[in-house]
PDB file of C-alpha atoms in Angstrom:
ATOM      1  CA  MET A   1       0.101   0.049   0.131  1.00 36.00           C
ATOM      2  CA  THR A   2       1.517   3.084  -1.012  1.00 35.00           C
ATOM      3  CA  VAL A   3       1.140   6.602   1.626  1.00 35.00           C
ATOM      4  CA  MET A   4       0.566   9.788  -0.163  1.00 35.00           C
ATOM      5  CA  ASP A   5       1.630  12.960   1.469  1.00 34.00           C
ATOM      6  CA  HIS A   6      -1.795  14.520   1.501  1.00 35.00           C
ATOM      7  CA  GLY A   7      -0.618  17.441   2.892  1.00 36.00           C
ATOM      8  CA  THR A   8       0.931  18.943  -0.250  1.00 35.00           C
ATOM      9  CA  HIS A   9      -1.422  20.596  -2.999  1.00 34.00           C
ATOM     10  CA  HIS A  10      -0.826  20.865  -6.148  1.00 36.00           C
ATOM     11  CA  THR A  11      -1.182  24.735  -7.539  1.00 35.00           C
ATOM     12  CA  SER A  12      -1.092  23.847 -10.945  1.00 35.00           C
ATOM     13  CA  SER A  13      -4.043  24.561 -12.756  1.00 35.00           C
ATOM     14  CA  THR A  14      -2.926  22.069 -15.930  1.00 37.00           C
ATOM     15  CA  HIS A  15      -4.266  19.162 -13.949  1.00 36.00           C
ATOM     16  CA  GLY A  16      -8.043  19.727 -15.106  1.00 37.00           C
ATOM     17  CA  HIS A  17     -10.114  19.435 -11.792  1.00 38.00           C
ATOM     18  CA  THR A  18     -12.022  21.945 -10.346  1.00 39.00           C
ATOM     19  CA  THR A  19     -13.397  21.873  -6.900  1.00 41.00           C
ATOM     20  CA  PRO A  20     -16.755  20.448  -6.137  1.00 43.00           C
ATOM     21  CA  ALA A  21     -19.554  22.717  -6.905  1.00 42.00           C
ATOM     22  CA  GLY A  22     -20.777  24.082  -3.239  1.00 42.00           C
ATOM     23  CA  ALA A  23     -17.415  22.722  -1.685  1.00 43.00           C
ATOM     24  CA  GLY A  24     -16.466  26.117   0.274  1.00 43.00           C
ATOM     25  CA  GLY A  25     -13.963  27.108  -2.437  1.00 42.00           C
ATOM     26  CA  HIS A  26     -11.065  25.443  -1.154  1.00 41.00           C
ATOM     27  CA  HIS A  27      -8.932  22.584  -3.610  1.00 39.00           C
ATOM     28  CA  ASP A  28      -8.212  19.694  -1.731  1.00 41.00           C
ATOM     29  CA  SER A  29      -5.061  17.350  -3.196  1.00 40.00           C
ATOM     30  CA  ARG A  30      -6.592  14.082  -1.762  1.00 41.00           C
ATOM     31  CA  ALA A  31      -9.421  14.534  -4.540  1.00 40.00           C
ATOM     32  CA  GLU A  32      -7.074  15.242  -7.337  1.00 40.00           C
ATOM     33  CA  HIS A  33      -4.639  11.873  -6.516  1.00 42.00           C
ATOM     34  CA  HIS A  34      -7.798   9.626  -7.052  1.00 39.00           C
ATOM     35  CA  GLY A  35      -8.494  11.219 -10.784  1.00 39.00           C
ATOM     36  CA  HIS A  36      -4.850  12.386 -11.535  1.00 43.00           C
ATOM     37  CA  GLY A  37      -4.954   9.875 -14.604  1.00 45.00           C
ATOM     38  CA  HIS A  38      -3.503   6.621 -12.489  1.00 59.00           C
ATOM     39  CA  GLY A  39      -7.129   5.722 -12.555  1.00 77.00           C
ATOM     40  CA  ALA A  40      -8.987   4.404  -9.108  1.00 88.00           C
ATOM     41  CA  SER A  41      -7.757   1.395  -7.236  1.00 93.00           C
ATOM     42  CA  TRP A  42     -10.471  -1.386  -7.354  1.00 95.00           C
ATOM     43  CA  PRO A  43     -10.611  -1.789  -3.250  1.00 95.00           C
ATOM     44  CA  THR A  44     -11.530   2.306  -3.838  1.00 92.00           C
ATOM     45  CA  ALA A  45     -13.340   1.088  -6.232  1.00 94.00           C
ATOM     46  CA  VAL A  46     -15.484  -1.542  -4.331  1.00 96.00           C
ATOM     47  CA  LYS A  47     -15.679   0.482  -1.176  1.00 93.00           C
ATOM     48  CA  ALA A  48     -17.447   2.819  -2.407  1.00 93.00           C
ATOM     49  CA  THR A  49     -19.822   1.160  -4.259  1.00 95.00           C
ATOM     50  CA  LEU A  50     -20.429  -0.896  -0.786  1.00 95.00           C
ATOM     51  CA  HIS A  51     -21.092   2.428   0.451  1.00 92.00           C
ATOM     52  CA  CYS A  52     -23.583   2.915  -2.170  1.00 93.00           C
ATOM     53  CA  LEU A  53     -25.459  -0.734  -1.830  1.00 96.00           C
ATOM     54  CA  THR A  54     -25.973  -0.201   2.332  1.00 96.00           C
ATOM     55  CA  GLY A  55     -28.192   2.983   1.036  1.00 95.00           C
ATOM     56  CA  CYS A  56     -29.682   1.088  -1.815  1.00 95.00           C
ATOM     57  CA  ALA A  57     -30.518  -2.191   0.269  1.00 96.00           C
ATOM     58  CA  VAL A  58     -31.501   0.036   3.115  1.00 97.00           C
ATOM     59  CA  GLY A  59     -33.314   2.185   1.107  1.00 97.00           C
ATOM     60  CA  GLU A  60     -34.992  -0.499  -0.856  1.00 95.00           C
ATOM     61  CA  ILE A  61     -35.879  -3.148   1.598  1.00 95.00           C
ATOM     62  CA  LEU A  62     -37.790  -0.250   3.770  1.00 97.00           C
ATOM     63  CA  GLY A  63     -39.848   0.360   0.541  1.00 96.00           C
ATOM     64  CA  MET A  64     -40.415  -2.933  -0.538  1.00 91.00           C
ATOM     65  CA  VAL A  65     -41.749  -3.759   3.665  1.00 91.00           C
ATOM     66  CA  ILE A  66     -43.530  -0.407   4.102  1.00 96.00           C
ATOM     67  CA  GLY A  67     -45.636  -1.382   0.165  1.00 94.00           C
ATOM     68  CA  THR A  68     -45.961  -4.463   1.497  1.00 88.00           C
ATOM     69  CA  ALA A  69     -47.747  -4.067   4.601  1.00 90.00           C
ATOM     70  CA  LEU A  70     -49.960  -1.069   3.192  1.00 94.00           C
ATOM     71  CA  LEU A  71     -51.202  -3.272   0.486  1.00 91.00           C
ATOM     72  CA  TRP A  72     -49.718  -1.097  -2.210  1.00 94.00           C
ATOM     73  CA  GLY A  73     -49.291  -2.789  -5.612  1.00 93.00           C
ATOM     74  CA  ASN A  74     -45.389  -3.743  -7.122  1.00 91.00           C
ATOM     75  CA  VAL A  75     -45.193   0.040  -9.013  1.00 93.00           C
ATOM     76  CA  PRO A  76     -45.997   1.911  -6.362  1.00 96.00           C
ATOM     77  CA  THR A  77     -43.921  -0.172  -4.374  1.00 94.00           C
ATOM     78  CA  MET A  78     -41.092  -0.158  -6.258  1.00 94.00           C
ATOM     79  CA  VAL A  79     -41.595   3.546  -6.672  1.00 96.00           C
ATOM     80  CA  LEU A  80     -41.049   3.798  -2.966  1.00 97.00           C
ATOM     81  CA  ALA A  81     -38.369   1.595  -2.684  1.00 96.00           C
ATOM     82  CA  ILE A  82     -36.482   3.231  -5.240  1.00 97.00           C
ATOM     83  CA  GLY A  83     -37.017   6.188  -4.140  1.00 98.00           C
ATOM     84  CA  LEU A  84     -36.142   5.526  -0.199  1.00 98.00           C
ATOM     85  CA  ALA A  85     -32.871   3.828  -1.757  1.00 97.00           C
ATOM     86  CA  PHE A  86     -32.066   7.274  -3.534  1.00 98.00           C
ATOM     87  CA  LEU A  87     -32.575   9.154  -0.122  1.00 97.00           C
ATOM     88  CA  PHE A  88     -31.026   6.481   2.208  1.00 97.00           C
ATOM     89  CA  GLY A  89     -27.604   6.527  -0.226  1.00 95.00           C
ATOM     90  CA  TYR A  90     -27.213  10.190  -0.482  1.00 96.00           C
ATOM     91  CA  SER A  91     -27.881  11.533   3.675  1.00 95.00           C
ATOM     92  CA  PHE A  92     -25.037   8.350   4.073  1.00 92.00           C
ATOM     93  CA  THR A  93     -22.441  10.599   2.018  1.00 93.00           C
ATOM     94  CA  LEU A  94     -24.906  14.114   3.252  1.00 94.00           C
ATOM     95  CA  PHE A  95     -23.849  13.234   6.661  1.00 92.00           C
ATOM     96  CA  ALA A  96     -20.513  11.739   6.421  1.00 90.00           C
ATOM     97  CA  VAL A  97     -19.266  15.340   4.829  1.00 93.00           C
ATOM     98  CA  VAL A  98     -21.402  17.335   7.234  1.00 94.00           C
ATOM     99  CA  ARG A  99     -19.912  15.516  10.180  1.00 93.00           C
ATOM    100  CA  ALA A 100     -16.101  16.860   7.781  1.00 92.00           C
ATOM    101  CA  GLY A 101     -17.465  20.030   8.612  1.00 93.00           C
ATOM    102  CA  LEU A 102     -19.685  20.914   5.143  1.00 93.00           C
ATOM    103  CA  SER A 103     -21.774  22.997   5.106  1.00 94.00           C
ATOM    104  CA  LEU A 104     -25.579  21.734   4.586  1.00 94.00           C
ATOM    105  CA  LYS A 105     -26.041  23.241   1.201  1.00 95.00           C
ATOM    106  CA  ALA A 106     -22.138  22.174   0.419  1.00 94.00           C
ATOM    107  CA  ALA A 107     -22.884  19.014   1.410  1.00 94.00           C
ATOM    108  CA  VAL A 108     -26.053  18.527  -0.617  1.00 95.00           C
ATOM    109  CA  LYS A 109     -24.102  18.923  -3.578  1.00 94.00           C
ATOM    110  CA  VAL A 110     -21.731  17.208  -2.992  1.00 94.00           C
ATOM    111  CA  ALA A 111     -24.092  14.158  -2.227  1.00 94.00           C
ATOM    112  CA  LEU A 112     -25.470  14.857  -5.643  1.00 95.00           C
ATOM    113  CA  ALA A 113     -22.322  14.616  -7.401  1.00 94.00           C
ATOM    114  CA  ALA A 114     -20.937  11.860  -5.446  1.00 93.00           C
ATOM    115  CA  ASP A 115     -23.926   9.189  -5.168  1.00 95.00           C
ATOM    116  CA  THR A 116     -26.012   9.925  -7.936  1.00 96.00           C
ATOM    117  CA  VAL A 117     -24.817   7.690 -11.018  1.00 96.00           C
ATOM    118  CA  SER A 118     -24.060   5.016  -8.667  1.00 96.00           C
ATOM    119  CA  ILE A 119     -27.343   4.957  -7.372  1.00 97.00           C
ATOM    120  CA  ALA A 120     -29.062   4.842 -10.161  1.00 97.00           C
ATOM    121  CA  VAL A 121     -26.702   2.307 -12.330  1.00 97.00           C
ATOM    122  CA  MET A 122     -27.800  -0.343  -9.218  1.00 96.00           C
ATOM    123  CA  GLU A 123     -31.401   0.568  -8.869  1.00 96.00           C
ATOM    124  CA  LEU A 124     -31.511  -0.094 -12.948  1.00 97.00           C
ATOM    125  CA  VAL A 125     -29.605  -3.575 -12.533  1.00 97.00           C
ATOM    126  CA  ASP A 126     -31.145  -4.635  -8.910  1.00 95.00           C
ATOM    127  CA  ASN A 127     -34.344  -3.768  -9.926  1.00 93.00           C
ATOM    128  CA  ALA A 128     -34.019  -4.892 -13.881  1.00 95.00           C
ATOM    129  CA  ILE A 129     -32.997  -8.551 -12.092  1.00 95.00           C
ATOM    130  CA  ILE A 130     -35.860  -8.259  -9.658  1.00 92.00           C
ATOM    131  CA  ALA A 131     -38.712  -7.419 -12.467  1.00 92.00           C
ATOM    132  CA  LEU A 132     -37.381 -10.665 -14.911  1.00 95.00           C
ATOM    133  CA  THR A 133     -37.018 -12.782 -12.254  1.00 96.00           C
ATOM    134  CA  PRO A 134     -40.225 -15.419 -12.746  1.00 96.00           C
ATOM    135  CA  GLY A 135     -42.490 -14.943  -9.513  1.00 95.00           C
ATOM    136  CA  ALA A 136     -40.417 -12.521  -7.948  1.00 93.00           C
ATOM    137  CA  MET A 137     -42.576  -9.010  -8.235  1.00 89.00           C
ATOM    138  CA  ASP A 138     -45.821 -11.645  -6.304  1.00 88.00           C
ATOM    139  CA  ALA A 139     -43.681 -13.303  -4.113  1.00 89.00           C
ATOM    140  CA  HIS A 140     -44.418 -11.948  -0.432  1.00 88.00           C
ATOM    141  CA  LEU A 141     -41.706 -11.180   2.299  1.00 89.00           C
ATOM    142  CA  SER A 142     -41.801 -14.177   3.424  1.00 92.00           C
ATOM    143  CA  ASP A 143     -40.965 -16.262   0.411  1.00 94.00           C
ATOM    144  CA  ALA A 144     -37.075 -16.866  -0.281  1.00 96.00           C
ATOM    145  CA  LEU A 145     -37.963 -16.439  -3.595  1.00 96.00           C
ATOM    146  CA  PHE A 146     -38.154 -12.592  -2.876  1.00 92.00           C
ATOM    147  CA  TRP A 147     -35.073 -12.478  -1.153  1.00 94.00           C
ATOM    148  CA  ALA A 148     -33.574 -14.490  -3.184  1.00 96.00           C
ATOM    149  CA  ALA A 149     -34.290 -11.724  -6.558  1.00 95.00           C
ATOM    150  CA  LEU A 150     -34.182  -9.125  -3.931  1.00 94.00           C
ATOM    151  CA  LEU A 151     -30.389 -10.429  -3.065  1.00 95.00           C
ATOM    152  CA  GLY A 152     -29.619 -11.518  -6.239  1.00 96.00           C
ATOM    153  CA  GLY A 153     -30.383  -8.231  -7.530  1.00 96.00           C
ATOM    154  CA  PHE A 154     -27.609  -6.449  -5.064  1.00 97.00           C
ATOM    155  CA  ALA A 155     -25.274  -8.769  -5.818  1.00 97.00           C
ATOM    156  CA  VAL A 156     -25.520  -8.616  -9.825  1.00 97.00           C
ATOM    157  CA  ALA A 157     -25.170  -4.787  -9.702  1.00 97.00           C
ATOM    158  CA  PHE A 158     -22.485  -4.557  -6.763  1.00 98.00           C
ATOM    159  CA  VAL A 159     -20.664  -6.417  -9.915  1.00 97.00           C
ATOM    160  CA  ILE A 160     -22.008  -3.959 -12.893  1.00 97.00           C
ATOM    161  CA  THR A 161     -21.332  -0.778 -10.648  1.00 97.00           C
ATOM    162  CA  THR A 162     -17.707  -0.986  -9.628  1.00 97.00           C
ATOM    163  CA  PRO A 163     -16.368  -0.659 -12.528  1.00 97.00           C
ATOM    164  CA  VAL A 164     -18.620   2.297 -13.166  1.00 96.00           C
ATOM    165  CA  ASN A 165     -17.223   3.549  -9.740  1.00 95.00           C
ATOM    166  CA  LYS A 166     -13.721   2.245 -10.488  1.00 95.00           C
ATOM    167  CA  TRP A 167     -13.789   4.872 -13.816  1.00 95.00           C
ATOM    168  CA  MET A 168     -15.678   7.786 -12.437  1.00 93.00           C
ATOM    169  CA  ILE A 169     -13.381   7.761  -9.350  1.00 93.00           C
ATOM    170  CA  GLY A 170     -10.352   7.402 -11.473  1.00 93.00           C
ATOM    171  CA  ARG A 171     -11.424  10.850 -13.044  1.00 92.00           C
ATOM    172  CA  GLY A 172     -11.780  12.643 -10.274  1.00 91.00           C
ATOM    173  CA  LYS A 173     -15.816  12.370 -10.705  1.00 91.00           C
ATOM    174  CA  GLY A 174     -18.349  10.285  -8.587  1.00 90.00           C
ATOM    175  CA  HIS A 175     -16.973   9.134  -4.821  1.00 88.00           C
ATOM    176  CA  ALA A 176     -13.913  11.194  -5.466  1.00 88.00           C
ATOM    177  CA  VAL A 177     -15.628  14.695  -4.687  1.00 87.00           C
ATOM    178  CA  VAL A 178     -16.410  12.595  -1.369  1.00 85.00           C
ATOM    179  CA  HIS A 179     -12.765  11.485  -0.603  1.00 75.00           C
ATOM    180  CA  ALA A 180     -11.987  14.947   0.173  1.00 74.00           C
ATOM    181  CA  TYR A 181     -13.837  15.162   3.211  1.00 77.00           C
ATOM    182  CA  HIS A 182     -12.720  11.903   4.609  1.00 65.00           C
TER     183      HIS A 182
END
């Protein structure tokens, strides 16, 4: 494992990196190291994807439970689950960067920049798996098929989203904007 000196700031503008909108106007070389043309490491991409997966899973499972308990149909339950997946995904990042000292307004901008693509890919893949698994949409919370489709969808979504996050972080996008505040 290579240790980088994060105390040295690059003053050259030749790197093509900008500070995330609303991030307080300061430049942090830590974000730059993630998108410095060297690409992101797989462990960094996996960590970012696990972060996304956690928020998505909490929100999606909560949405499925609420929709099922209220006897909603498949479409409103999925809409609620996807909405909560985005909400929880964003909130995990939001709370972390607010705790690191960002204002709420700046933290919202960072969370949106960091998580939108990752959550969208994760939700698209996960929900497509569920929708395409025969019988999964009609399965109940007590059915093994429900949980197998949901967890299988999360697994496939993780595998597909990780390289997307790696590519984005390597270009200073996605979770790269959050790493400046860790």
